[in-house]
């Protein structure tokens, strides 16, 4: 009743505003979640089609050509090979065959000595796992050996000569999977990498933008939120790394994609500097938080420099995707360094000097990611930083080499 009276008297409905704000946040989160899910579907669409085709072909060949009345293992092996981490499918095929061999050997030996039953099944699985682990096998081989041992023990009493079809089906399924990925339905490796690189680069650009806004407004909470989000970048970087490995595998196995090898090499070389740019940006953002907490000066060019870094990341993503030489991204990185030099010349504090140093380092990483050699990138950075290498008010000497800013070491 009091609340209704307040509303009739023209007072503000605080609860209604809070509810509206919470509803809007939930709506935005729902849109973001739907966007992420659709992106994952697009990323996995090609793999799903490949797995379906490989399973169907493996079943057809095993059943029709080899006369297997129950061709279960062949399509399972095909799907298992394709479900492996991208870039490891050839290795997964070998692991399937090795795992089957260990499982068949252990299962047959113990069945011959001990017979079949519940305790024999448990013993067979235990021995198969311990044997493969002792041999230093991978997790995939351990699982495959144990699963094969279970099938041998449980199906041998009712199915004669199970061992040879199991070997053949494992080899057939893995071979069909490689055939589909290399010849029948090879994915475009550059498209795969572009889709995988987009989340990582978008994440970096968005958090640099947020940091630039936080520096302009001296808003610690905005910068801290950007730092927390950037720290949770393992999934994006892992996806990018797997995509690069998968693209290299496709370009190696598929004759139709051999002409993409040079471009893939460029992407593979860009992965490490992008990872370093992520880490150095994390230091940049963390020091920006300290800068605001310590109430250090924030010269106007400093947030502009961070904003130019964000734009450089977006341009790098666009030019990579379109196959262009990333000249615009390089130019924007150097502009970020130039603005950082102006900020340093205007006067910065302890943490501000670290932010300036990290802008330089991140820009260097982005230049290397764009295809510039590290030594040349460092020379460009020094040139773009310009006369601000020298403390303000100190006269220039003609024969004096540029000096780096006196930033404290970054751990």
Coordinates of C-alpha atoms in Angstrom, one line a residue:
X1 CA 0.0 0.0 0.0
X2 CA 2.9 2.4 0.8
X3 CA 4.5 1.7 -2.5
X4 CA 1.2 2.3 -4.4
X5 CA 0.7 5.5 -2.6
X6 CA 4.3 6.6 -3.5
X7 CA 3.6 5.8 -7.1
X8 CA 0.4 7.9 -7.1
X9 CA 2.3 10.8 -5.7
X10 CA 4.7 10.7 -8.6
X11 CA 7.7 9.1 -6.9
X12 CA 10.2 7.0 -8.9
X13 CA 9.5 3.3 -9.1
X14 CA 12.9 2.0 -8.1
X15 CA 12.0 -1.6 -8.0
X16 CA 10.5 -1.4 -11.5
X17 CA 13.7 0.1 -12.8
X18 CA 15.8 -2.6 -11.2
X19 CA 13.5 -5.3 -12.6
X20 CA 13.7 -3.8 -16.1
X21 CA 17.5 -3.7 -15.9
X22 CA 17.7 -7.3 -14.8
X23 CA 15.3 -8.4 -17.6
X24 CA 17.4 -6.5 -20.2
X25 CA 20.6 -8.2 -18.9
X26 CA 18.9 -11.7 -19.1
X27 CA 17.7 -10.9 -22.6
X28 CA 21.2 -9.8 -23.7
X29 CA 22.7 -13.0 -22.1
X30 CA 20.2 -15.1 -23.9
X31 CA 21.1 -13.6 -27.2
X32 CA 24.8 -14.1 -26.5
X33 CA 24.2 -17.7 -25.5
X34 CA 22.2 -18.3 -28.7
X35 CA 25.0 -16.7 -30.8
X36 CA 27.6 -18.9 -29.1
X37 CA 25.6 -22.0 -29.7
X38 CA 25.0 -21.2 -33.4
X39 CA 28.7 -20.5 -33.8
X40 CA 29.6 -23.9 -32.3
X41 CA 27.1 -25.6 -34.7
X42 CA 28.7 -23.8 -37.7
X43 CA 32.1 -24.9 -36.4
X44 CA 31.0 -28.6 -36.1
X45 CA 28.7 -28.7 -39.1
X46 CA 31.5 -30.0 -41.5
X47 CA 32.6 -32.6 -38.9
X48 CA 29.0 -33.9 -38.5
X49 CA 28.6 -34.4 -42.2
X50 CA 32.0 -36.1 -42.5
X51 CA 31.2 -38.4 -39.6
X52 CA 27.8 -39.4 -41.1
X53 CA 29.3 -40.1 -44.5
X54 CA 32.2 -42.1 -43.0
X55 CA 29.9 -44.2 -40.8
X56 CA 27.6 -45.0 -43.8
X57 CA 30.5 -46.0 -46.1
X58 CA 32.2 -48.1 -43.4
X59 CA 28.9 -50.0 -42.7
X60 CA 28.3 -50.5 -46.4
X61 CA 31.8 -51.8 -47.3
X62 CA 32.0 -54.0 -44.2
X63 CA 28.5 -55.5 -44.8
X64 CA 28.2 -55.7 -48.6
X65 CA 31.8 -56.2 -49.7
X66 CA 33.3 -58.1 -46.8
X67 CA 30.2 -60.0 -45.9
X68 CA 30.1 -59.1 -42.2
X69 CA 26.5 -59.8 -41.0
X70 CA 26.8 -57.4 -38.1
X71 CA 29.2 -54.5 -39.1
X72 CA 29.1 -52.6 -35.9
X73 CA 32.8 -52.0 -35.3
X74 CA 33.6 -50.4 -38.6
X75 CA 31.2 -47.4 -38.3
X76 CA 32.2 -47.0 -34.6
X77 CA 35.8 -46.9 -35.6
X78 CA 35.1 -44.3 -38.3
X79 CA 33.2 -42.0 -36.0
X80 CA 35.8 -42.5 -33.2
X81 CA 38.6 -41.5 -35.6
X82 CA 36.7 -38.3 -36.7
X83 CA 35.7 -37.5 -33.1
X84 CA 39.4 -37.3 -32.2
X85 CA 40.9 -33.9 -31.6
X86 CA 41.3 -32.1 -34.9
X87 CA 44.8 -32.7 -36.2
X88 CA 45.2 -36.1 -34.6
X89 CA 43.0 -38.3 -36.8
X90 CA 45.8 -40.3 -38.4
X91 CA 47.2 -40.9 -35.0
X92 CA 43.8 -42.0 -33.7
X93 CA 43.5 -44.6 -36.5
X94 CA 46.8 -46.1 -35.4
X95 CA 45.7 -46.0 -31.8
X96 CA 42.4 -47.8 -32.7
X97 CA 44.3 -50.7 -34.3
X98 CA 46.9 -51.0 -31.5
X99 CA 44.2 -50.9 -28.9
X100 CA 42.2 -53.6 -30.7
X101 CA 45.3 -55.8 -30.9
X102 CA 46.0 -55.5 -27.2
X103 CA 42.4 -56.2 -26.3
X104 CA 42.1 -59.2 -28.5
X105 CA 45.4 -60.7 -27.3
X106 CA 44.6 -60.3 -23.6
X107 CA 41.0 -61.3 -24.0
X108 CA 41.8 -64.5 -26.0
X109 CA 44.6 -65.6 -23.7
X110 CA 42.6 -65.2 -20.5
X111 CA 39.5 -66.8 -21.9
X112 CA 41.6 -69.8 -23.0
X113 CA 43.1 -70.1 -19.5
X114 CA 40.2 -69.1 -17.3
X115 CA 37.0 -69.4 -19.3
X116 CA 34.2 -66.7 -19.3
X117 CA 32.2 -65.2 -16.6
X118 CA 31.8 -62.0 -14.5
X119 CA 35.1 -62.2 -12.6
X120 CA 36.9 -63.3 -15.7
X121 CA 35.6 -60.1 -17.5
X122 CA 36.7 -57.9 -14.6
X123 CA 40.2 -59.5 -14.6
X124 CA 40.5 -59.2 -18.4
X125 CA 39.7 -55.4 -18.3
X126 CA 42.0 -54.9 -15.4
X127 CA 44.9 -56.7 -17.1
X128 CA 44.3 -54.9 -20.4
X129 CA 44.4 -51.4 -18.8
X130 CA 47.4 -52.1 -16.6
X131 CA 49.3 -53.6 -19.6
X132 CA 48.7 -50.6 -21.9
X133 CA 49.5 -48.1 -19.1
X134 CA 52.8 -50.0 -18.3
X135 CA 53.7 -49.8 -22.0
X136 CA 53.2 -46.0 -21.9
X137 CA 50.2 -46.0 -24.2
X138 CA 47.9 -43.0 -24.7
X139 CA 44.5 -42.8 -23.1
X140 CA 42.8 -43.6 -26.4
X141 CA 44.7 -46.9 -26.6
X142 CA 43.9 -47.8 -23.0
X143 CA 40.2 -47.2 -23.5
X144 CA 40.2 -49.1 -26.9
X145 CA 42.0 -52.1 -25.4
X146 CA 39.6 -52.3 -22.4
X147 CA 36.6 -52.0 -24.7
X148 CA 37.8 -54.6 -27.1
X149 CA 38.6 -57.0 -24.2
X150 CA 35.0 -56.5 -22.9
X151 CA 33.6 -57.3 -26.4
X152 CA 35.8 -60.4 -26.8
X153 CA 34.8 -61.8 -23.4
X154 CA 31.1 -61.1 -23.7
X155 CA 30.6 -62.0 -27.4
X156 CA 33.1 -64.9 -27.9
X157 CA 30.8 -67.5 -26.5
X158 CA 28.1 -66.7 -29.0
X159 CA 30.1 -65.3 -32.0
X160 CA 32.8 -67.4 -33.6
X161 CA 36.0 -66.0 -35.1
X162 CA 35.3 -62.5 -33.7
X163 CA 39.0 -61.5 -33.6
X164 CA 39.7 -61.1 -37.3
X165 CA 36.5 -59.1 -38.2
X166 CA 37.3 -56.8 -35.2
X167 CA 40.8 -56.1 -36.6
X168 CA 39.5 -55.6 -40.1
X169 CA 36.6 -53.3 -39.0
X170 CA 39.0 -51.2 -36.9
X171 CA 41.3 -50.8 -39.9
X172 CA 38.4 -50.2 -42.3
X173 CA 36.7 -47.6 -40.1
X174 CA 39.8 -45.6 -39.5
X175 CA 40.8 -45.8 -43.2
X176 CA 37.4 -44.7 -44.4
X177 CA 37.5 -41.7 -42.0
X178 CA 40.8 -40.6 -43.4
X179 CA 39.5 -41.1 -46.9
X180 CA 36.5 -38.9 -46.3
X181 CA 38.5 -36.1 -44.6
X182 CA 41.3 -36.2 -47.2
X183 CA 39.6 -37.0 -50.5
X184 CA 35.8 -37.2 -50.5
X185 CA 34.9 -34.3 -48.3
X186 CA 37.9 -32.2 -47.3
X187 CA 37.1 -29.1 -45.4
X188 CA 38.5 -25.7 -46.4
X189 CA 41.4 -25.4 -43.9
X190 CA 41.4 -21.6 -44.1
X191 CA 37.7 -21.3 -43.4
X192 CA 38.1 -23.6 -40.4
X193 CA 40.9 -21.4 -39.0
X194 CA 39.1 -18.2 -39.7
X195 CA 36.1 -19.4 -37.7
X196 CA 38.3 -20.6 -34.9
X197 CA 40.4 -17.4 -34.8
X198 CA 37.3 -15.1 -34.7
X199 CA 36.4 -15.8 -31.0
X200 CA 39.9 -15.3 -29.7
X201 CA 40.6 -12.1 -31.6
X202 CA 37.1 -10.7 -30.9
X203 CA 37.7 -11.4 -27.2
X204 CA 41.0 -9.6 -27.2
X205 CA 39.7 -6.6 -29.1
X206 CA 36.6 -6.3 -26.9
X207 CA 38.6 -6.3 -23.7
X208 CA 41.1 -3.7 -25.0
X209 CA 38.2 -1.5 -26.0
X210 CA 36.7 -1.9 -22.5
X211 CA 40.1 -1.0 -21.0
X212 CA 40.4 2.1 -23.2
X213 CA 36.9 3.3 -22.1
X214 CA 37.8 2.5 -18.4
X215 CA 40.9 4.6 -18.7
X216 CA 39.1 7.6 -20.2
X217 CA 36.4 7.5 -17.5
X218 CA 38.8 6.4 -14.7
X219 CA 36.4 3.5 -14.1
X220 CA 38.2 0.7 -12.3
X221 CA 35.2 -1.7 -12.4
X222 CA 35.1 -1.7 -16.2
X223 CA 38.9 -2.5 -16.5
X224 CA 38.7 -5.1 -13.8
X225 CA 35.8 -6.8 -15.7
X226 CA 37.9 -6.8 -18.8
X227 CA 40.8 -8.4 -17.0
X228 CA 38.6 -11.2 -15.6
X229 CA 37.2 -11.9 -19.0
X230 CA 40.6 -12.0 -20.7
X231 CA 41.9 -14.4 -18.1
X232 CA 39.3 -16.9 -19.1
X233 CA 40.6 -17.2 -22.7
X234 CA 41.9 -20.8 -22.5
X235 CA 38.9 -22.2 -24.5
X236 CA 39.4 -19.7 -27.4
X237 CA 43.1 -20.3 -27.6
X238 CA 42.7 -24.1 -27.4
X239 CA 40.1 -23.9 -30.2
X240 CA 42.4 -21.9 -32.4
X241 CA 45.4 -24.2 -31.7
X242 CA 43.3 -27.3 -32.6
X243 CA 42.0 -25.6 -35.8
X244 CA 45.5 -24.9 -36.9
X245 CA 46.6 -28.5 -36.3
X246 CA 43.6 -29.8 -38.1
X247 CA 44.1 -27.5 -41.1
X248 CA 47.8 -28.6 -41.3
X249 CA 46.6 -32.2 -41.3
X250 CA 44.1 -31.6 -44.0
X251 CA 46.6 -29.8 -46.2
X252 CA 49.0 -32.7 -45.7
X253 CA 46.6 -35.5 -46.5
X254 CA 44.3 -33.9 -49.0
X255 CA 45.7 -33.3 -52.6
X256 CA 42.9 -30.8 -53.2
X257 CA 44.2 -28.6 -50.3
X258 CA 48.0 -28.8 -51.0
X259 CA 48.0 -25.4 -52.6
X260 CA 47.0 -23.9 -49.2
X261 CA 50.1 -25.0 -47.4
X262 CA 51.9 -21.6 -47.6
X263 CA 48.9 -19.8 -46.3
X264 CA 48.5 -22.3 -43.5
X265 CA 52.2 -21.9 -42.6
X266 CA 51.5 -18.2 -42.1
X267 CA 48.6 -18.9 -39.8
X268 CA 50.6 -21.5 -37.8
X269 CA 53.3 -18.9 -37.3
X270 CA 50.8 -16.3 -36.2
X271 CA 49.4 -18.5 -33.4
X272 CA 52.3 -18.0 -30.9
X273 CA 52.4 -14.2 -31.3
X274 CA 48.6 -14.0 -30.9
X275 CA 49.0 -16.0 -27.6
X276 CA 51.7 -13.6 -26.5
X277 CA 49.6 -10.6 -27.4
X278 CA 46.9 -12.1 -25.1
X279 CA 49.3 -12.4 -22.2
X280 CA 50.9 -9.0 -22.6
X281 CA 47.4 -7.4 -22.9
X282 CA 46.5 -9.1 -19.6
X283 CA 49.5 -7.3 -18.0
X284 CA 48.5 -4.1 -19.7
X285 CA 45.0 -4.3 -18.3
X286 CA 46.1 -5.4 -14.8
X287 CA 48.4 -2.4 -14.6
X288 CA 45.6 -0.2 -15.8
X289 CA 43.6 -1.3 -12.8
X290 CA 46.5 -0.4 -10.5
X291 CA 46.9 2.9 -12.3
X292 CA 43.3 3.9 -11.5
X293 CA 43.6 2.7 -7.9
X294 CA 46.8 4.7 -7.3
X295 CA 45.2 7.8 -8.9
X296 CA 48.1 8.2 -11.3
X297 CA 47.7 10.6 -14.3
X298 CA 46.1 9.3 -17.4
X299 CA 47.2 11.4 -20.4
X300 CA 44.6 11.6 -23.2
X301 CA 46.8 9.7 -25.7
X302 CA 47.0 6.6 -23.4
X303 CA 43.4 5.3 -23.8
X304 CA 43.6 6.2 -27.5
X305 CA 46.7 4.0 -27.8
X306 CA 44.8 1.1 -26.2
X307 CA 41.9 1.7 -28.5
X308 CA 44.2 1.6 -31.5
X309 CA 45.5 -1.8 -30.3
X310 CA 41.9 -3.1 -30.3
X311 CA 41.3 -1.8 -33.8
X312 CA 44.5 -3.4 -35.0
X313 CA 43.3 -6.8 -33.7
X314 CA 40.0 -6.4 -35.6
X315 CA 41.8 -5.4 -38.7
X316 CA 44.1 -8.4 -38.4
X317 CA 41.1 -10.7 -38.1
X318 CA 39.5 -9.1 -41.2
X319 CA 42.6 -9.1 -43.4
X320 CA 43.4 -12.7 -42.4
X321 CA 39.9 -13.8 -43.3
X322 CA 40.0 -12.1 -46.7
X323 CA 43.5 -13.2 -47.5
X324 CA 44.8 -9.7 -47.8
X325 CA 48.2 -8.5 -46.7
X326 CA 47.6 -7.1 -43.2
X327 CA 48.9 -3.6 -43.9
X328 CA 46.1 -1.8 -42.2
X329 CA 46.5 -3.8 -39.0
X330 CA 50.3 -3.0 -39.0
X331 CA 49.6 0.7 -39.5
X332 CA 47.1 0.7 -36.6
X333 CA 49.6 -1.1 -34.3
X334 CA 52.2 1.6 -35.1
X335 CA 49.7 4.3 -34.4
X336 CA 49.0 2.8 -31.0
X337 CA 52.8 2.9 -30.3
X338 CA 52.9 6.6 -31.4
X339 CA 50.0 7.5 -29.1
X340 CA 51.8 5.6 -26.3
X341 CA 54.9 7.7 -26.9
X342 CA 52.8 10.9 -26.7
X343 CA 51.3 9.7 -23.4
X344 CA 54.8 8.9 -22.0
X345 CA 56.0 12.3 -23.0
X346 CA 53.1 14.0 -21.3
X347 CA 54.1 12.3 -18.0
X348 CA 53.0 9.0 -16.5
X349 CA 53.4 7.3 -13.1
X350 CA 54.9 4.0 -12.2
X351 CA 52.0 1.8 -13.5
X352 CA 51.5 4.2 -16.4
X353 CA 55.0 3.5 -17.6
X354 CA 54.3 -0.2 -17.5
X355 CA 51.1 0.3 -19.5
X356 CA 53.1 2.2 -22.1
X357 CA 55.7 -0.6 -22.2
X358 CA 53.0 -3.2 -22.6
X359 CA 51.4 -1.3 -25.4
X360 CA 54.7 -1.4 -27.2
X361 CA 55.1 -5.1 -26.5
X362 CA 51.6 -6.0 -27.6
X363 CA 52.0 -4.0 -30.8
X364 CA 55.2 -5.8 -31.5
X365 CA 53.4 -9.2 -31.0
X366 CA 50.7 -8.1 -33.5
X367 CA 53.3 -7.0 -36.0
X368 CA 54.9 -10.4 -35.8
X369 CA 51.5 -12.1 -36.1
X370 CA 51.0 -10.1 -39.3
X371 CA 54.2 -11.7 -40.8
X372 CA 56.9 -9.2 -39.8
X373 CA 60.2 -10.6 -38.4
X374 CA 60.7 -9.9 -34.7
X375 CA 63.8 -7.8 -35.2
X376 CA 62.2 -5.7 -37.9
X377 CA 59.0 -5.3 -35.8
X378 CA 61.1 -4.0 -32.9
X379 CA 62.8 -1.5 -35.2
X380 CA 59.4 -0.2 -36.4
X381 CA 58.2 0.1 -32.8
X382 CA 61.2 2.2 -31.8
X383 CA 60.7 4.4 -34.8
X384 CA 57.0 4.9 -34.1
X385 CA 57.6 5.7 -30.5
X386 CA 59.9 8.5 -31.8
X387 CA 61.4 11.3 -29.8
X388 CA 59.4 10.4 -26.7
X389 CA 62.0 7.8 -26.0
X390 CA 63.9 10.7 -24.4
X391 CA 62.5 12.3 -21.2
X392 CA 60.7 15.6 -21.8
X393 CA 62.9 18.7 -21.8
X394 CA 66.1 16.9 -22.5
X395 CA 67.8 18.2 -25.7
X396 CA 68.4 15.8 -28.6
X397 CA 71.9 14.8 -29.6
X398 CA 72.6 14.1 -33.2
X399 CA 74.6 10.9 -32.6
X400 CA 72.5 9.6 -29.7
X401 CA 70.7 6.3 -30.3
X402 CA 67.0 6.2 -29.2
X403 CA 66.5 4.8 -25.7
X404 CA 63.6 2.7 -24.5
X405 CA 61.3 4.2 -21.9
X406 CA 62.4 3.7 -18.3
X407 CA 59.6 1.3 -17.4
X408 CA 60.1 -1.0 -14.5
X409 CA 60.5 -4.7 -15.3
X410 CA 57.3 -6.7 -15.8
X411 CA 57.1 -10.0 -14.1

